[in-house]
């Protein structure tokens, strides 16, 4: 028995989760967004990013470029599906989101790769200069995405951490359980779930420290050296953090333009440092998926009614291609029912998603 039932349950309120929810809602589905962060502390990576989104001008060329970037880690048909949806992004932003004024600001990160000429990065604000402060960056991009969710009255369950997927006897995903205010709630999904980010980070970082992912220290420099930095670099890290703390005290954005309302001083030990490498700091890896965004099991078969989007399943940098709603498949099957959810576009004329409930109005069981 579920506490509430929707057509689609989306886990994670970031760019990919927003796009999946908006796309499903526009196709006539009832949708809920499940977000583990409290509303007042919601800082998705898109909001904290530079706000640039990758698009392509030629699908085949774009697919070749993505295939080279993937270095054989991603099947070509998946890369081709990404390129196909990336080509639709500019129109999707205009039709589904609106008001962002996305314009071209950069080309491919690797201009020497085959197909690089088809890669175009766009950013909001009508500003062509790459990562210009006037463009508004990630905060402006996510504000537009969140406004699209609000206009459609898609409910968001804040401070609700997904804990377990639920499946029937045939392996079909039927919903999930989540923890909210210390209580377990069960959310049903008629047509499946979209998983955007499900790693369960420990409350005190202890598990990650034990794994060696995080280096601790009683000072900034000590943590930096423990993470592998040279002593000179560690001293510079102390200066950088001191400048950041000064911006916090003044209530001003830091030197890189991070919004002041998202900043918290780093001023009390213990301190922690995480080693990064060139190539981007976004999540890489996660479960495999096919060209329809279906999550695959250990044998390479799709798990019925479970889809992936965003950084949970990206296998190379620039996961922003997922912002077109590619976590929602072209056709989501639920036994004999077939939905007409398209990735990053309007529902075809005359088509609609079969729904047992009114859009965004859940079925509630007492």
PDB file of C-alpha atoms in Angstrom, residues 2 4-11 20-21 23-34 154-155 172-176 187-194 304-307 327-329 332-335 337-341 352-365:
ATOM      1  CA  UNK A   2       1.378   3.398  -0.994  1.00  0.00           C
ATOM      2  CA  UNK A   4       0.575   8.495  -2.415  1.00  0.00           C
ATOM      3  CA  UNK A   5       0.643   7.350  -6.034  1.00  0.00           C
ATOM      4  CA  UNK A   6       1.702   9.318  -9.126  1.00  0.00           C
ATOM      5  CA  UNK A   7       2.301   8.387 -12.728  1.00  0.00           C
ATOM      6  CA  UNK A   8       6.017   9.268 -12.454  1.00  0.00           C
ATOM      7  CA  UNK A   9       8.237   9.751  -9.395  1.00  0.00           C
ATOM      8  CA  UNK A  10      11.406  11.796 -10.012  1.00  0.00           C
ATOM      9  CA  UNK A  11      14.220  11.514  -7.465  1.00  0.00           C
ATOM     10  CA  UNK A  20      12.180  14.942 -16.587  1.00  0.00           C
ATOM     11  CA  UNK A  21       9.343  16.235 -14.412  1.00  0.00           C
ATOM     12  CA  UNK A  23       8.499  16.748 -19.833  1.00  0.00           C
ATOM     13  CA  UNK A  24       6.319  14.122 -18.161  1.00  0.00           C
ATOM     14  CA  UNK A  25       3.907  16.765 -16.860  1.00  0.00           C
ATOM     15  CA  UNK A  26       3.533  18.309 -20.305  1.00  0.00           C
ATOM     16  CA  UNK A  27       2.660  14.845 -21.632  1.00  0.00           C
ATOM     17  CA  UNK A  28      -0.239  14.645 -19.163  1.00  0.00           C
ATOM     18  CA  UNK A  29       1.332  12.647 -16.344  1.00  0.00           C
ATOM     19  CA  UNK A  30       0.990  13.291 -12.631  1.00  0.00           C
ATOM     20  CA  UNK A  31       4.515  13.863 -11.295  1.00  0.00           C
ATOM     21  CA  UNK A  32       6.233  14.402  -7.968  1.00  0.00           C
ATOM     22  CA  UNK A  33       9.805  15.581  -7.355  1.00  0.00           C
ATOM     23  CA  UNK A  34      11.495  13.969  -4.339  1.00  0.00           C
ATOM     24  CA  UNK A 154       4.453  20.044  -9.874  1.00  0.00           C
ATOM     25  CA  UNK A 155       4.710  19.138  -6.172  1.00  0.00           C
ATOM     26  CA  UNK A 172       8.753  -3.941 -12.447  1.00  0.00           C
ATOM     27  CA  UNK A 173       9.551  -0.765 -10.512  1.00  0.00           C
ATOM     28  CA  UNK A 174       6.320   0.276  -8.810  1.00  0.00           C
ATOM     29  CA  UNK A 175       7.556   3.067  -6.579  1.00  0.00           C
ATOM     30  CA  UNK A 176       9.964   3.789  -3.755  1.00  0.00           C
ATOM     31  CA  UNK A 187       5.350   6.643  -3.105  1.00  0.00           C
ATOM     32  CA  UNK A 188       3.818   4.642  -5.937  1.00  0.00           C
ATOM     33  CA  UNK A 189       4.640   5.173  -9.619  1.00  0.00           C
ATOM     34  CA  UNK A 190       2.241   3.977 -12.327  1.00  0.00           C
ATOM     35  CA  UNK A 191       4.768   4.471 -15.132  1.00  0.00           C
ATOM     36  CA  UNK A 192       8.086   4.274 -13.321  1.00  0.00           C
ATOM     37  CA  UNK A 193      10.747   6.271 -11.538  1.00  0.00           C
ATOM     38  CA  UNK A 194      13.505   8.547 -12.796  1.00  0.00           C
ATOM     39  CA  UNK A 304      11.342  -2.263 -16.064  1.00  0.00           C
ATOM     40  CA  UNK A 305      10.164   1.296 -15.386  1.00  0.00           C
ATOM     41  CA  UNK A 306      13.479   2.607 -14.009  1.00  0.00           C
ATOM     42  CA  UNK A 307      15.208   5.445 -15.873  1.00  0.00           C
ATOM     43  CA  UNK A 327      15.764  10.887 -18.222  1.00  0.00           C
ATOM     44  CA  UNK A 328      12.261  10.392 -19.613  1.00  0.00           C
ATOM     45  CA  UNK A 329      12.164   7.808 -22.413  1.00  0.00           C
ATOM     46  CA  UNK A 332       7.663   4.386 -21.170  1.00  0.00           C
ATOM     47  CA  UNK A 333       5.930   1.014 -21.035  1.00  0.00           C
ATOM     48  CA  UNK A 334       3.780  -0.047 -18.147  1.00  0.00           C
ATOM     49  CA  UNK A 335       2.549  -3.546 -18.985  1.00  0.00           C
ATOM     50  CA  UNK A 337       0.010   0.810 -21.345  1.00  0.00           C
ATOM     51  CA  UNK A 338       2.319   2.900 -23.563  1.00  0.00           C
ATOM     52  CA  UNK A 339       3.076   6.534 -22.829  1.00  0.00           C
ATOM     53  CA  UNK A 340       4.059   9.149 -25.392  1.00  0.00           C
ATOM     54  CA  UNK A 341       6.587  11.071 -23.342  1.00  0.00           C
ATOM     55  CA  UNK A 352      -1.087  11.710 -24.639  1.00  0.00           C
ATOM     56  CA  UNK A 353       0.147   9.728 -21.676  1.00  0.00           C
ATOM     57  CA  UNK A 354      -2.347   7.222 -20.296  1.00  0.00           C
ATOM     58  CA  UNK A 355      -2.995   8.317 -16.748  1.00  0.00           C
ATOM     59  CA  UNK A 356      -4.923   6.818 -13.904  1.00  0.00           C
ATOM     60  CA  UNK A 357      -4.830  10.153 -12.109  1.00  0.00           C
ATOM     61  CA  UNK A 358      -5.228  13.790 -12.996  1.00  0.00           C
ATOM     62  CA  UNK A 359      -1.970  15.537 -13.819  1.00  0.00           C
ATOM     63  CA  UNK A 360      -0.057  16.410 -10.654  1.00  0.00           C
ATOM     64  CA  UNK A 361      -2.941  15.309  -8.434  1.00  0.00           C
ATOM     65  CA  UNK A 362      -1.789  12.193  -6.545  1.00  0.00           C
ATOM     66  CA  UNK A 363      -3.918   9.293  -5.491  1.00  0.00           C
ATOM     67  CA  UNK A 364      -3.762   9.217  -1.699  1.00  0.00           C
ATOM     68  CA  UNK A 365      -4.436   6.179   0.443  1.00  0.00           C
TER      69      UNK A 365
END
